[in-house]
Amino acid sequence: MIKKGSEILIDAILDEGIDTIFAYPGASIIPILDYMYDKKDVLTHYLTADEQGATHAADGYARSTGNVGTVLVSSGPGSTNAVTAIATAYFDSIPLVVFTGQVQNQNIGSDSFQECDIVSITMPITKYSHQVKDVEELQLEVRKAYRIATSGRPGPVVIDLPKDIQLSKAETISFEEIKAIDDARPKNIHTSFNYRAVEVFAEYINKAERPLILAGGGIIASDTSDILRELTIKGDIPVVNSLMGQGIMDSNSRLSLGHVGMHGHKRSNYAMRNCDLLITLGARFSDRVTAEIEEFAKNAKIIQVDIDHSEIDKIIEINYSLHADLRDFMPNLLEAVEERDRSGWIDYINENLEFNDEYTEEWTPRNIIKAIKHSVGKDSFIATDVGQHQMWVSQFYGFDNPRQFVTSGGFGTMGFGLGAAIGTQIANPEKRVVLVTGDGSFRMNMNELVTVTKYKLPIVIIILNNGVLGMVRQWQTLFQEERYYATELTDDVDFIKLADAFNIEGRTVSTIKDLEQSMKDAFDSKKAMVINALIDKKAMVFPIIPAGGSYEDAIVSSGR
């Protein structure tokens, strides 16, 4: 069948099973939008406040479901507005396909109106970035884009579409035929999984007296959290997780030690210092996890499994590694590991390190986060921005399910939270979604409140408002002799009036009781609410490992 490029694109997207797209219009994608009009019964479009919000929303959609997120933006500033959000997805291995409009081929290179070489800009922050030169290749490029975004280590893909390509015509074939052509092409995905490697891993684990698992986002991406939980019980092996690995373990498990690294739990970091074997599963050794490399897990042998070969031996010297898909590896490792009782090791970790899940009425960040969990229920989603509030949530919330924590890890993107919460709520309409943010982060993309209102999304937004850029100010307090500069937010944004401008109820709270009541009222009403929670600007995140320091150098209180 002969179709225009715009029709080929949308029909190919539908062939991939996509039913939701986050798009912001522009002149360079009008032909695509025109055909979307004919497909609005099968392809739901969400219009956000801008392109960054659209791409963050697609990211939240993908993180919370494991499905690929789809974005359509215009050329020039439309495409560059999406760049920060694309980078955010790239650093956390989130599958996105972003289609960008472009000026006509004949105008490329002439500094045409809203022309931008988005392919070159995004090449370092995507798995694949490509400009379609011929309408004949478009159908196959869409198939390739979704396959690349979701295979191996997931990540974002950018496909750039000159306007004349959208208007040109080409013969199309069935999805089965196009998939067969793509499947026949050579792929750059090769893993070295073999049963002997599983036996070697099991030997390391079975001989260890103080083993520790470091679990990262790869466990969640591979949907192997349940197998990991079985493995930990069988081998009686404690688990620490990276920020991206929150929710892999039930927080109430005696084997779940929580978040590790720069702002990790005391007992997590304690276990890392004292283990004799570190089993790294789907986690990269970021500087936020390792701190000083020479001192990292210095008493342990380190073994690692990762689907991305470039992550193996990249930062930390590994004793034994395997380039493999955890979907293949984990069931076999579970079978090979011996049943053990390592209660002595668990008791050693927890000695003098009480982990109290209770909370009081005292108005502190810890109690605020505990009260939020108490109010929302076990199966809700928590999104955050980046800053002190993010670390408090990671430390104190106690996640119980994978994909429950929607946050920017590797890129640390302030302004991520509201867009991501929107995408999460759209993908999970029956679940509660709460955004915990800071006043600094929230101001970066608070324009997306219009999207919350437009689609009647019942997101509860809790702003931990301390009137400062808290994490930077904390560093100025601890390491710069309290020389505060450019961190005081003295303009006093009235978040209640702001919420009212978007027809959203807003409340200011400063007690646990009022916070819990406000959340209850919001959930009962099934409407959005902005809760302005006033906190002390002197509150800090502890522990904190100083720059260049090791786990031994962690500061655990303002008194050091």
XYZ file of C-alpha atoms in Angstrom:
560
model
C 0.000 0.000 0.000
C 1.284 3.470 -0.869
C 1.270 5.951 2.028
C 2.632 9.371 2.902
C 5.531 9.505 5.339
C 3.307 10.919 8.087
C 0.959 7.953 7.680
C 3.828 5.469 7.573
C 5.169 6.881 10.848
C 1.947 6.754 12.860
C 0.870 3.374 11.485
C 4.314 1.958 12.297
C 4.063 3.337 15.844
C 0.668 1.665 16.211
C 2.131 -1.593 14.860
C 4.582 -1.505 17.780
C 1.643 -1.660 20.188
C 1.948 1.981 21.223
C -1.326 3.581 22.303
C -0.019 6.683 24.112
C 2.127 9.523 22.793
C 3.362 12.701 24.462
C 3.623 15.414 21.830
C 4.004 19.164 21.527
C 2.983 20.653 18.149
C 5.017 22.764 15.759
C 5.106 23.700 12.088
C 7.605 21.002 11.140
C 5.324 18.162 12.296
C 1.942 19.416 11.054
C 1.596 16.560 8.517
C 2.060 14.050 11.334
C -0.428 15.832 13.573
C -2.936 15.876 10.731
C -2.806 12.088 10.406
C -2.941 11.687 14.200
C -6.341 13.393 13.964
C -7.575 10.368 12.009
C -6.087 7.954 14.569
C -7.182 9.634 17.784
C -9.427 6.685 18.673
C -6.437 4.319 18.843
C -3.552 6.660 19.712
C -4.071 8.877 22.747
C -2.148 12.141 22.653
C -1.206 14.104 25.773
C -0.368 17.780 25.354
C 2.036 19.088 27.996
C 3.215 22.623 28.739
C 6.467 22.174 26.834
C 8.718 19.584 25.210
C 10.831 18.935 28.284
C 7.681 18.165 30.249
C 6.472 15.866 27.468
C 9.709 13.890 27.462
C 9.864 13.667 31.265
C 6.249 12.450 31.173
C 7.147 9.741 28.669
C 10.054 8.838 30.956
C 7.741 8.486 33.971
C 5.373 6.430 31.831
C 8.256 4.105 30.930
C 9.815 3.876 34.411
C 6.551 3.006 36.109
C 5.484 0.336 33.606
C 8.605 -1.024 31.940
C 7.086 -0.127 28.560
C 8.686 2.214 26.065
C 7.680 5.879 26.142
C 6.970 7.735 22.888
C 7.496 11.453 22.225
C 6.858 13.728 19.245
C 8.280 17.267 19.136
C 8.944 19.915 16.529
C 12.262 21.114 15.105
C 14.747 23.650 16.466
C 13.819 24.794 19.983
C 11.156 22.115 20.092
C 13.777 19.405 19.816
C 16.413 21.100 21.977
C 13.855 21.579 24.751
C 13.713 17.786 24.978
C 17.480 17.285 25.279
C 17.777 17.429 29.090
C 14.968 14.901 29.441
C 16.572 12.622 26.839
C 19.845 12.740 28.781
C 17.951 11.958 31.983
C 16.538 8.807 30.402
C 19.905 7.836 28.935
C 21.773 7.920 32.238
C 19.109 5.758 33.913
C 18.627 3.335 30.982
C 14.987 4.243 30.323
C 13.489 3.203 26.947
C 12.186 6.194 24.981
C 11.638 6.824 21.288
C 11.669 10.537 20.482
C 10.544 11.679 17.031
C 11.681 15.182 16.103
C 10.509 17.355 13.257
C 13.077 18.897 10.924
C 13.181 21.426 8.100
C 12.998 20.111 4.548
C 16.042 18.271 3.244
C 16.763 21.001 0.686
C 17.064 23.558 3.523
C 19.292 21.524 5.839
C 22.635 23.263 6.303
C 21.350 26.692 5.294
C 20.503 27.968 8.788
C 16.842 27.715 7.903
C 14.196 28.895 10.379
C 14.107 26.487 13.359
C 16.774 24.271 11.831
C 18.917 22.356 14.311
C 21.260 19.381 13.987
C 19.500 17.434 16.719
C 21.120 14.165 15.615
C 24.615 15.440 16.439
C 23.422 17.021 19.685
C 21.792 13.836 20.954
C 24.276 11.276 19.663
C 26.215 11.150 22.990
C 22.998 10.753 25.024
C 21.104 8.168 22.975
C 21.559 4.570 21.951
C 20.793 5.585 18.371
C 20.174 8.952 16.721
C 19.274 9.093 13.036
C 17.865 11.468 10.455
C 15.618 9.853 7.853
C 16.906 10.775 4.393
C 14.490 8.774 2.265
C 10.834 7.978 2.931
C 11.529 4.423 1.718
C 13.540 3.750 4.894
C 11.026 5.218 7.353
C 9.017 2.092 8.143
C 12.143 0.081 8.901
C 13.654 2.917 10.951
C 10.621 2.997 13.244
C 10.921 -0.759 13.839
C 14.643 -0.363 14.447
C 14.064 2.524 16.869
C 11.724 0.571 19.132
C 13.896 -2.536 18.972
C 17.036 -0.627 19.959
C 15.291 1.327 22.736
C 14.050 -1.843 24.431
C 16.759 -4.431 23.732
C 19.986 -5.018 25.637
C 20.504 -2.139 28.021
C 17.408 0.031 27.435
C 17.711 3.688 26.535
C 16.443 6.560 24.398
C 16.456 6.749 20.597
C 15.976 9.859 18.445
C 14.545 9.755 14.910
C 14.682 13.075 13.037
C 12.040 13.613 10.341
C 12.501 16.316 7.677
C 9.169 17.779 6.652
C 9.438 16.664 3.028
C 9.878 13.068 4.224
C 6.546 13.375 6.029
C 4.856 14.452 2.792
C 6.599 12.053 0.400
C 5.016 8.721 -0.503
C 6.313 5.158 -0.413
C 5.132 1.574 -0.707
C 4.667 -0.138 2.666
C 4.653 -3.764 3.744
C 3.115 -5.595 6.701
C 4.540 -5.371 10.220
C 5.427 -9.066 10.076
C 7.449 -8.476 6.903
C 9.217 -5.403 8.254
C 10.008 -7.235 11.487
C 11.454 -10.165 9.530
C 13.713 -7.796 7.600
C 14.900 -6.149 10.812
C 15.393 -9.496 12.560
C 17.593 -10.675 9.686
C 19.966 -7.745 10.087
C 23.147 -8.303 12.157
C 22.795 -7.018 15.723
C 25.458 -5.692 18.035
C 24.063 -7.567 21.040
C 26.240 -10.450 22.165
C 26.312 -11.827 25.685
C 28.584 -14.502 27.083
C 26.110 -16.371 29.248
C 27.045 -19.989 29.878
C 26.342 -22.524 32.596
C 29.991 -22.804 33.620
C 29.942 -19.098 34.463
C 26.899 -19.684 36.658
C 28.792 -22.448 38.459
C 31.736 -20.118 39.078
C 29.438 -17.430 40.484
C 27.766 -19.991 42.716
C 31.157 -21.229 43.950
C 32.136 -17.703 44.968
C 28.842 -17.256 46.806
C 28.771 -20.663 48.472
C 32.289 -20.201 49.879
C 31.687 -16.675 51.178
C 31.004 -16.069 54.861
C 29.972 -12.423 54.499
C 28.483 -12.041 51.009
C 26.616 -8.902 50.014
C 24.524 -8.235 46.909
C 24.643 -4.812 45.251
C 21.456 -4.654 43.164
C 20.839 -1.921 40.623
C 18.332 -0.809 38.044
C 19.225 -3.750 35.823
C 17.303 -6.049 38.158
C 14.200 -3.905 37.670
C 14.707 -3.542 33.911
C 15.010 -7.331 33.562
C 11.988 -8.021 35.798
C 14.028 -10.367 37.996
C 13.245 -8.835 41.401
C 11.197 -11.858 42.482
C 14.044 -14.225 41.615
C 16.490 -12.027 43.515
C 14.266 -12.166 46.591
C 14.201 -15.965 46.379
C 17.974 -16.036 45.982
C 18.546 -13.890 49.056
C 16.319 -16.114 51.179
C 17.909 -19.332 49.941
C 21.457 -18.109 50.496
C 20.612 -15.833 53.441
C 22.395 -12.995 51.664
C 21.796 -9.336 52.550
C 21.163 -6.788 49.792
C 22.088 -3.154 49.327
C 20.759 -1.228 46.367
C 21.681 1.756 44.267
C 19.249 4.652 43.950
C 17.869 3.050 40.775
C 17.439 -0.243 42.618
C 14.953 1.006 45.209
C 11.996 -1.371 45.580
C 13.895 -4.470 44.490
C 13.531 -5.836 48.019
C 10.662 -5.525 50.463
C 11.829 -2.859 52.893
C 10.622 -4.969 55.833
C 12.870 -7.908 54.954
C 15.735 -8.538 57.381
C 17.918 -8.949 54.297
C 17.076 -5.544 52.822
C 19.678 -3.031 53.986
C 18.579 -0.189 51.715
C 20.270 2.527 49.716
C 24.091 2.502 49.674
C 26.713 5.124 48.908
C 27.176 8.855 49.434
C 23.884 9.249 51.308
C 23.302 5.568 52.038
C 21.946 4.005 55.182
C 24.480 3.469 57.946
C 23.996 -0.274 57.915
C 24.247 -0.465 54.109
C 27.573 1.326 54.085
C 28.710 -0.683 57.109
C 27.966 -3.910 55.247
C 29.858 -2.667 52.186
C 32.953 -2.027 54.300
C 32.860 -5.449 55.932
C 31.668 -7.928 53.299
C 34.081 -10.555 51.949
C 32.230 -10.942 48.626
C 30.352 -8.273 46.686
C 27.904 -9.683 44.125
C 27.001 -6.885 41.716
C 23.849 -7.460 39.684
C 22.710 -4.904 37.115
C 24.439 -1.985 38.819
C 27.082 0.368 37.501
C 29.770 1.593 39.877
C 28.892 5.279 39.840
C 30.872 7.677 42.005
C 27.798 8.072 44.224
C 28.050 4.365 45.081
C 31.802 3.818 45.264
C 33.099 7.043 46.848
C 36.927 6.717 46.954
C 37.634 3.863 44.533
C 40.742 2.534 46.270
C 38.792 2.063 49.503
C 35.590 0.665 47.995
C 34.706 -2.810 49.349
C 38.408 -3.227 50.038
C 37.922 -6.392 52.089
C 35.913 -8.146 49.397
C 36.262 -10.030 46.182
C 33.951 -8.487 43.592
C 31.942 -10.373 40.982
C 29.669 -8.681 38.458
C 26.933 -9.423 35.930
C 25.801 -6.748 33.498
C 24.112 -6.678 30.105
C 26.291 -3.742 29.055
C 29.831 -4.958 28.427
C 31.205 -1.422 28.772
C 30.191 -1.341 32.454
C 32.385 -4.330 33.341
C 35.826 -3.400 34.703
C 35.093 0.232 33.796
C 35.710 1.726 37.230
C 36.290 -1.074 39.741
C 38.650 -4.004 39.240
C 36.494 -7.138 39.108
C 37.586 -10.623 40.225
C 35.096 -12.404 37.975
C 32.558 -10.950 35.558
C 29.904 -12.039 33.124
C 28.369 -10.122 30.239
C 24.842 -11.525 30.341
C 21.138 -10.793 30.454
C 19.866 -11.176 34.010
C 16.711 -12.789 32.609
C 18.865 -15.752 31.584
C 21.314 -15.622 34.455
C 19.184 -15.218 37.582
C 17.029 -18.399 37.375
C 20.161 -20.500 36.880
C 22.036 -18.805 39.720
C 19.066 -19.379 42.026
C 19.250 -23.085 41.286
C 23.028 -23.285 41.767
C 23.364 -21.390 45.054
C 23.381 -23.473 48.226
C 20.930 -22.971 51.059
C 22.786 -21.324 53.936
C 22.247 -19.756 57.341
C 24.224 -16.538 57.600
C 22.375 -15.043 60.555
C 25.698 -14.299 62.244
C 26.646 -11.993 59.380
C 23.225 -10.323 59.425
C 23.434 -9.791 63.188
C 26.930 -8.332 62.768
C 25.611 -5.770 60.288
C 22.743 -4.742 62.523
C 24.741 -4.633 65.750
C 24.257 -1.210 67.367
C 22.596 0.029 64.166
C 18.940 0.222 65.035
C 16.654 0.694 62.030
C 13.405 2.129 63.330
C 10.465 2.307 60.932
C 8.240 4.174 63.391
C 7.738 7.917 63.307
C 6.632 10.597 65.740
C 4.782 13.906 65.546
C 8.047 15.851 65.523
C 8.230 17.949 62.338
C 11.402 16.608 60.737
C 12.148 15.453 57.179
C 12.370 11.849 58.375
C 8.971 11.931 60.050
C 7.439 13.749 57.079
C 8.568 11.003 54.692
C 7.401 8.267 57.082
C 4.017 9.991 57.381
C 3.708 10.129 53.596
C 4.234 6.374 53.327
C 1.751 5.758 56.131
C -0.840 7.826 54.260
C -0.441 6.603 50.682
C -0.396 2.817 51.040
C 1.982 0.121 49.865
C 1.263 0.078 46.124
C 1.491 3.797 45.397
C 4.087 5.538 43.238
C 6.450 8.159 44.617
C 8.112 10.579 42.214
C 10.757 13.084 43.246
C 12.891 15.824 41.857
C 16.564 16.112 42.817
C 18.028 17.513 46.011
C 17.737 16.933 49.742
C 14.123 15.813 49.465
C 15.138 13.055 47.029
C 17.693 11.653 49.471
C 15.280 11.848 52.400
C 12.723 9.897 50.388
C 15.326 7.318 49.397
C 16.551 6.946 52.971
C 13.288 6.935 54.894
C 10.365 5.904 52.681
C 11.034 2.168 52.599
C 10.087 1.000 49.108
C 8.500 -2.427 48.737
C 7.979 -2.858 44.984
C 10.091 -2.345 41.864
C 9.178 0.680 39.706
C 7.542 2.327 42.723
C 10.223 5.036 43.003
C 10.314 7.384 40.001
C 13.384 9.597 40.220
C 16.339 10.906 38.226
C 19.506 9.130 39.315
C 22.512 9.364 37.027
C 21.844 12.803 35.529
C 20.334 14.343 38.672
C 17.759 16.470 36.865
C 16.017 19.157 38.876
C 12.614 19.764 37.280
C 12.157 16.089 36.427
C 9.538 15.300 39.044
C 6.271 16.893 37.926
C 6.509 15.710 34.322
C 7.499 12.230 35.484
C 4.616 12.144 37.971
C 2.240 13.101 35.154
C 3.458 10.225 32.989
C 3.290 7.835 35.924
C -0.308 8.798 36.706
C -1.352 8.496 33.060
C 0.179 5.019 32.880
C -1.331 3.955 36.218
C -4.728 5.673 36.477
C -5.970 3.471 39.327
C -2.905 4.002 41.534
C -2.023 6.872 43.827
C 0.861 9.043 42.645
C 2.639 11.439 44.985
C 5.322 13.902 43.950
C 7.750 14.891 46.692
C 9.745 17.892 45.548
C 11.673 20.876 46.830
C 10.863 24.519 46.295
C 13.949 24.922 44.100
C 13.193 21.944 41.875
C 9.473 22.643 41.635
C 10.011 26.136 40.259
C 11.873 24.689 37.272
C 8.874 22.955 35.673
C 5.863 24.094 37.688
C 4.247 25.154 34.400
C 3.268 21.489 34.019
C 0.520 22.096 36.577
C -1.517 23.049 33.517
C -1.215 19.430 32.335
C -2.346 18.142 35.731
C -5.438 20.345 35.483
C -6.120 19.686 31.795
C -6.302 15.907 32.270
C -7.719 15.955 35.826
C -4.793 13.956 37.197
C -5.169 13.349 40.963
C -1.476 13.824 41.757
C -0.621 14.949 45.278
C 2.321 17.356 45.166
C 4.239 17.840 48.406
C 6.776 20.668 48.340
C 9.384 20.469 51.099
C 9.825 24.218 51.228
C 12.910 25.419 53.075
C 13.445 28.631 51.120
C 16.889 27.569 49.936
C 18.642 25.343 47.431
C 19.114 22.857 50.224
C 21.716 20.401 48.953
C 24.098 23.093 47.730
C 23.567 25.082 50.931
C 24.354 21.947 52.947
C 27.716 21.671 51.180
C 28.343 25.347 51.885
C 27.576 24.664 55.541
C 29.792 21.607 55.894
C 32.659 22.354 53.540
C 32.671 26.099 52.743
C 32.611 27.600 56.251
C 28.959 28.677 55.903
C 29.781 31.086 53.087
C 26.272 31.046 51.623
C 26.070 32.365 48.100
C 23.335 32.030 45.442
C 21.406 29.467 47.488
C 18.855 31.652 49.298
C 15.478 31.700 47.519
C 14.293 35.021 48.858
C 11.565 35.770 46.335
C 8.925 33.953 48.390
C 6.847 32.254 45.702
C 3.283 31.799 46.964
C 2.688 28.182 45.994
C -0.914 28.301 47.230
C -1.807 31.163 44.885
C 0.109 29.382 42.147
C -1.963 26.236 42.639
C -5.150 28.294 42.658
C -4.173 29.836 39.318
C -4.313 26.320 37.875
C -7.588 25.494 39.685
C -5.799 23.154 42.090
C -6.343 23.266 45.842
C -3.290 24.304 47.830
C -2.546 24.027 51.537
C 0.362 25.059 53.728
C 1.254 22.653 56.542
C 3.813 22.568 59.326
C 2.654 19.607 61.443
C 2.471 15.880 60.828
C -1.223 15.913 61.709
C -2.039 18.580 59.106
C 0.067 16.810 56.486
C -1.726 13.508 57.014
C -5.150 15.181 57.012
C -4.372 17.064 53.804
C -3.247 13.885 52.080
C -6.376 12.059 53.224
C -8.571 14.863 51.914
C -6.760 14.828 48.575
C -7.101 11.067 48.163
C -10.761 11.154 49.202
C -11.511 13.895 46.675
C -9.593 12.103 43.895
C -8.268 15.490 42.850
C -4.841 17.045 42.679
C -3.518 19.018 45.618
C -0.413 21.112 46.236
C 0.824 20.789 49.820
C 3.357 23.423 50.832
C 5.279 21.803 53.711
C 7.423 24.398 55.481
C 10.674 22.934 56.824
C 13.813 24.256 58.502
C 16.485 25.393 56.057
C 19.118 24.054 58.455
C 17.900 20.466 58.031
C 20.554 18.331 56.350
C 20.952 14.924 54.746
C 23.049 12.455 56.739
C 25.104 10.385 56.259
C 27.146 12.226 53.651
C 30.486 11.114 52.257
C 32.622 14.158 51.358
C 34.010 14.562 47.854
C 37.097 12.386 47.515
C 36.300 10.591 50.759
C 35.675 6.933 51.495
C 32.951 5.152 53.423
C 35.126 5.548 56.518
C 34.918 9.332 56.136
C 31.117 9.538 56.236
C 29.713 12.440 58.240
C 26.716 11.255 60.240
C 25.565 14.469 61.937
C 26.142 18.219 61.977
C 28.483 17.614 64.899
C 30.487 15.333 62.590
